[in-house]
Amino acid sequence: MSDRGPVVSHIGVAVTDLASALAFYRDVLGLEPGSPESADGATIVSLPLGETQIELLVPESPQSPVARFLARRGPGIHHICLRVQNLDQALARCRAWGYQLVDQVPRAGAGGHRVAFLHPRSTAGILLELTE
Ligand code: ZN
C-alpha cells in the first residue's frame, strides 16, 4: 500500500435474510457476490463495490454478536472497516489516545485478514473495524 491514509475496506451490513439482500445488491445493482465465509458466528458474503466492499452479515446462531445487533437495532449498517498501513501501530495509537478497544490485539477476521474492533462507545456509536 502507498503512504496515503486509511481507506474504507468494507461496510458491514447486518441482514436477517440473505436472499432478499442479494436480490438487491446482486440482481438490481449487478454486484458479484463472493463465496460465503464464516466468522464470529455469522455467514459473510462480500460484494466488491469499486475499491471497497459491501459485507453482508447473517447470524448463524441467536447468540452471535450479529444476532444480538439485529435483535437490538434491526437490519442496517453493523460496522465500517478501515484499512490502515500498520494495524499494530494504529491500535497502539488508539490505546494511547484513550479509545476503547474491543480487541486488545489483532485477530483473524474474514478471509484470514488481521482485524481489530474499536468499541462504538469510543467512536460516536459506530463499530469500527481496523485492518491492514
Ligand atoms: Zn468487517
PDB file of C-alpha atoms and ligand atoms in Angstrom:
ATOM      1  CA  MET A   1       0.000   0.000   0.000  1.00  0.00           C
ATOM      2  CA  SER A   2       1.128   3.556  -0.662  1.00  0.00           C
ATOM      3  CA  ASP A   3       1.592   6.105   2.091  1.00  0.00           C
ATOM      4  CA  ARG A   4      -1.887   7.554   1.789  1.00  0.00           C
ATOM      5  CA  GLY A   5      -4.066   7.482   4.884  1.00  0.00           C
ATOM      6  CA  PRO A   6      -6.678   4.939   5.894  1.00  0.00           C
ATOM      7  CA  VAL A   7      -9.252   3.897   3.301  1.00  0.00           C
ATOM      8  CA  VAL A   8     -12.620   2.194   3.621  1.00  0.00           C
ATOM      9  CA  SER A   9     -12.061  -1.538   3.303  1.00  0.00           C
ATOM     10  CA  HIS A  10     -15.681  -2.557   3.580  1.00  0.00           C
ATOM     11  CA  ILE A  11     -19.052  -1.717   5.085  1.00  0.00           C
ATOM     12  CA  GLY A  12     -20.647  -4.500   7.117  1.00  0.00           C
ATOM     13  CA  VAL A  13     -24.421  -4.700   6.781  1.00  0.00           C
ATOM     14  CA  ALA A  14     -26.411  -6.926   9.152  1.00  0.00           C
ATOM     15  CA  VAL A  15     -29.326  -8.673   7.454  1.00  0.00           C
ATOM     16  CA  THR A  16     -31.823 -11.284   8.556  1.00  0.00           C
ATOM     17  CA  ASP A  17     -32.485 -12.607   5.071  1.00  0.00           C
ATOM     18  CA  LEU A  18     -29.537 -13.150   2.740  1.00  0.00           C
ATOM     19  CA  ALA A  19     -31.716 -13.964  -0.267  1.00  0.00           C
ATOM     20  CA  SER A  20     -33.571 -10.662  -0.171  1.00  0.00           C
ATOM     21  CA  ALA A  21     -30.329  -8.741   0.424  1.00  0.00           C
ATOM     22  CA  LEU A  22     -28.765 -10.452  -2.591  1.00  0.00           C
ATOM     23  CA  ALA A  23     -31.862  -9.675  -4.634  1.00  0.00           C
ATOM     24  CA  PHE A  24     -30.927  -6.021  -4.229  1.00  0.00           C
ATOM     25  CA  TYR A  25     -27.111  -5.973  -4.318  1.00  0.00           C
ATOM     26  CA  ARG A  26     -26.654  -8.747  -6.902  1.00  0.00           C
ATOM     27  CA  ASP A  27     -29.792  -8.707  -9.017  1.00  0.00           C
ATOM     28  CA  VAL A  28     -30.658  -4.990  -9.001  1.00  0.00           C
ATOM     29  CA  LEU A  29     -27.192  -3.410  -8.677  1.00  0.00           C
ATOM     30  CA  GLY A  30     -25.307  -6.161 -10.504  1.00  0.00           C
ATOM     31  CA  LEU A  31     -22.614  -6.710  -7.865  1.00  0.00           C
ATOM     32  CA  GLU A  32     -20.906 -10.103  -7.899  1.00  0.00           C
ATOM     33  CA  PRO A  33     -21.057 -11.901  -4.520  1.00  0.00           C
ATOM     34  CA  GLY A  34     -18.019 -13.874  -3.355  1.00  0.00           C
ATOM     35  CA  SER A  35     -18.266 -17.295  -1.714  1.00  0.00           C
ATOM     36  CA  PRO A  36     -19.827 -17.238   1.751  1.00  0.00           C
ATOM     37  CA  GLU A  37     -17.391 -17.351   4.669  1.00  0.00           C
ATOM     38  CA  SER A  38     -17.908 -17.855   8.360  1.00  0.00           C
ATOM     39  CA  ALA A  39     -16.569 -15.566  11.104  1.00  0.00           C
ATOM     40  CA  ASP A  40     -17.750 -14.530  14.564  1.00  0.00           C
ATOM     41  CA  GLY A  41     -20.874 -16.676  14.324  1.00  0.00           C
ATOM     42  CA  ALA A  42     -22.005 -15.048  11.099  1.00  0.00           C
ATOM     43  CA  THR A  43     -22.121 -16.027   7.463  1.00  0.00           C
ATOM     44  CA  ILE A  44     -20.375 -13.307   5.494  1.00  0.00           C
ATOM     45  CA  VAL A  45     -20.929 -12.596   1.812  1.00  0.00           C
ATOM     46  CA  SER A  46     -18.761  -9.870   0.299  1.00  0.00           C
ATOM     47  CA  LEU A  47     -19.695  -7.915  -2.797  1.00  0.00           C
ATOM     48  CA  PRO A  48     -16.994  -5.782  -4.447  1.00  0.00           C
ATOM     49  CA  LEU A  49     -18.062  -2.171  -4.861  1.00  0.00           C
ATOM     50  CA  GLY A  50     -15.308  -0.165  -6.536  1.00  0.00           C
ATOM     51  CA  GLU A  51     -12.300  -0.192  -4.234  1.00  0.00           C
ATOM     52  CA  THR A  52     -14.408  -1.164  -1.264  1.00  0.00           C
ATOM     53  CA  GLN A  53     -16.865  -3.929  -0.485  1.00  0.00           C
ATOM     54  CA  ILE A  54     -20.293  -4.443   0.968  1.00  0.00           C
ATOM     55  CA  GLU A  55     -20.126  -7.239   3.531  1.00  0.00           C
ATOM     56  CA  LEU A  56     -23.484  -8.871   4.228  1.00  0.00           C
ATOM     57  CA  LEU A  57     -23.632 -10.442   7.693  1.00  0.00           C
ATOM     58  CA  VAL A  58     -26.209 -13.096   8.532  1.00  0.00           C
ATOM     59  CA  PRO A  59     -26.223 -14.616  12.030  1.00  0.00           C
ATOM     60  CA  GLU A  60     -25.608 -18.358  12.308  1.00  0.00           C
ATOM     61  CA  SER A  61     -26.909 -18.588  15.866  1.00  0.00           C
ATOM     62  CA  PRO A  62     -29.130 -16.496  18.147  1.00  0.00           C
ATOM     63  CA  GLN A  63     -26.162 -15.900  20.494  1.00  0.00           C
ATOM     64  CA  SER A  64     -23.856 -14.447  17.850  1.00  0.00           C
ATOM     65  CA  PRO A  65     -22.928 -10.752  18.024  1.00  0.00           C
ATOM     66  CA  VAL A  66     -24.741 -10.071  14.745  1.00  0.00           C
ATOM     67  CA  ALA A  67     -27.908 -11.750  16.046  1.00  0.00           C
ATOM     68  CA  ARG A  68     -27.771  -9.573  19.155  1.00  0.00           C
ATOM     69  CA  PHE A  69     -27.244  -6.486  16.975  1.00  0.00           C
ATOM     70  CA  LEU A  70     -30.272  -7.409  14.840  1.00  0.00           C
ATOM     71  CA  ALA A  71     -32.424  -8.008  17.918  1.00  0.00           C
ATOM     72  CA  ARG A  72     -31.460  -4.603  19.321  1.00  0.00           C
ATOM     73  CA  ARG A  73     -31.308  -2.412  16.232  1.00  0.00           C
ATOM     74  CA  GLY A  74     -32.793  -4.340  13.325  1.00  0.00           C
ATOM     75  CA  PRO A  75     -31.104  -4.727   9.921  1.00  0.00           C
ATOM     76  CA  GLY A  76     -28.660  -1.995   8.945  1.00  0.00           C
ATOM     77  CA  ILE A  77     -25.056  -0.869   8.958  1.00  0.00           C
ATOM     78  CA  HIS A  78     -23.256  -3.027  11.514  1.00  0.00           C
ATOM     79  CA  HIS A  79     -19.690  -1.759  11.161  1.00  0.00           C
ATOM     80  CA  ILE A  80     -17.293   0.145   8.955  1.00  0.00           C
ATOM     81  CA  CYS A  81     -13.859  -1.316   8.308  1.00  0.00           C
ATOM     82  CA  LEU A  82     -10.906   0.980   7.671  1.00  0.00           C
ATOM     83  CA  ARG A  83      -7.669  -0.296   6.176  1.00  0.00           C
ATOM     84  CA  VAL A  84      -4.594   1.197   7.810  1.00  0.00           C
ATOM     85  CA  GLN A  85      -0.961   0.735   6.912  1.00  0.00           C
ATOM     86  CA  ASN A  86       0.125  -0.758  10.206  1.00  0.00           C
ATOM     87  CA  LEU A  87      -2.543  -2.311  12.392  1.00  0.00           C
ATOM     88  CA  ASP A  88      -0.361  -2.730  15.489  1.00  0.00           C
ATOM     89  CA  GLN A  89       0.691   0.915  15.311  1.00  0.00           C
ATOM     90  CA  ALA A  90      -2.909   2.067  14.780  1.00  0.00           C
ATOM     91  CA  LEU A  91      -4.085   0.071  17.810  1.00  0.00           C
ATOM     92  CA  ALA A  92      -1.275   1.453  19.942  1.00  0.00           C
ATOM     93  CA  ARG A  93      -2.275   4.990  18.918  1.00  0.00           C
ATOM     94  CA  CYS A  94      -5.961   4.344  19.687  1.00  0.00           C
ATOM     95  CA  ARG A  95      -4.994   2.964  23.095  1.00  0.00           C
ATOM     96  CA  ALA A  96      -2.670   5.870  23.823  1.00  0.00           C
ATOM     97  CA  TRP A  97      -5.438   8.354  22.986  1.00  0.00           C
ATOM     98  CA  GLY A  98      -7.862   6.561  25.287  1.00  0.00           C
ATOM     99  CA  TYR A  99     -10.107   4.889  22.738  1.00  0.00           C
ATOM    100  CA  GLN A 100     -11.763   1.728  23.961  1.00  0.00           C
ATOM    101  CA  LEU A 101     -10.677  -1.374  22.069  1.00  0.00           C
ATOM    102  CA  VAL A 102     -12.825  -4.473  21.648  1.00  0.00           C
ATOM    103  CA  ASP A 103      -9.731  -6.417  20.576  1.00  0.00           C
ATOM    104  CA  GLN A 104      -6.562  -5.636  22.503  1.00  0.00           C
ATOM    105  CA  VAL A 105      -4.542  -7.484  19.875  1.00  0.00           C
ATOM    106  CA  PRO A 106      -5.377  -8.196  16.234  1.00  0.00           C
ATOM    107  CA  ARG A 107      -7.167 -11.446  15.441  1.00  0.00           C
ATOM    108  CA  ALA A 108      -8.129 -13.317  12.305  1.00  0.00           C
ATOM    109  CA  GLY A 109     -11.242 -11.940  10.617  1.00  0.00           C
ATOM    110  CA  ALA A 110     -12.967 -12.892   7.373  1.00  0.00           C
ATOM    111  CA  GLY A 111     -10.525 -14.098   4.749  1.00  0.00           C
ATOM    112  CA  GLY A 112      -7.854 -14.624   7.414  1.00  0.00           C
ATOM    113  CA  HIS A 113      -7.009 -10.901   7.483  1.00  0.00           C
ATOM    114  CA  ARG A 114      -5.781  -9.439  10.743  1.00  0.00           C
ATOM    115  CA  VAL A 115      -8.502  -7.245  12.231  1.00  0.00           C
ATOM    116  CA  ALA A 116      -9.339  -5.444  15.454  1.00  0.00           C
ATOM    117  CA  PHE A 117     -12.514  -3.658  16.522  1.00  0.00           C
ATOM    118  CA  LEU A 118     -12.930  -0.394  18.399  1.00  0.00           C
ATOM    119  CA  HIS A 119     -15.854  -0.068  20.766  1.00  0.00           C
ATOM    120  CA  PRO A 120     -18.723   2.087  19.433  1.00  0.00           C
ATOM    121  CA  ARG A 121     -18.792   3.927  22.783  1.00  0.00           C
ATOM    122  CA  SER A 122     -15.473   5.453  21.737  1.00  0.00           C
ATOM    123  CA  THR A 123     -16.359   6.188  18.139  1.00  0.00           C
ATOM    124  CA  ALA A 124     -19.658   8.073  18.007  1.00  0.00           C
ATOM    125  CA  GLY A 125     -21.771   4.933  18.040  1.00  0.00           C
ATOM    126  CA  ILE A 126     -20.042   3.341  15.053  1.00  0.00           C
ATOM    127  CA  LEU A 127     -18.447  -0.067  15.453  1.00  0.00           C
ATOM    128  CA  LEU A 128     -15.133   0.445  13.663  1.00  0.00           C
ATOM    129  CA  GLU A 129     -13.042  -2.440  12.414  1.00  0.00           C
ATOM    130  CA  LEU A 130      -9.409  -1.823  11.553  1.00  0.00           C
ATOM    131  CA  THR A 131      -7.457  -3.999   9.161  1.00  0.00           C
ATOM    132  CA  GLU A 132      -4.271  -3.638   7.150  1.00  0.00           C
TER     133      GLU A 132
HETATM  134 ZN    ZN B   1     -15.843  -6.461   8.665  1.00  0.00          ZN
END
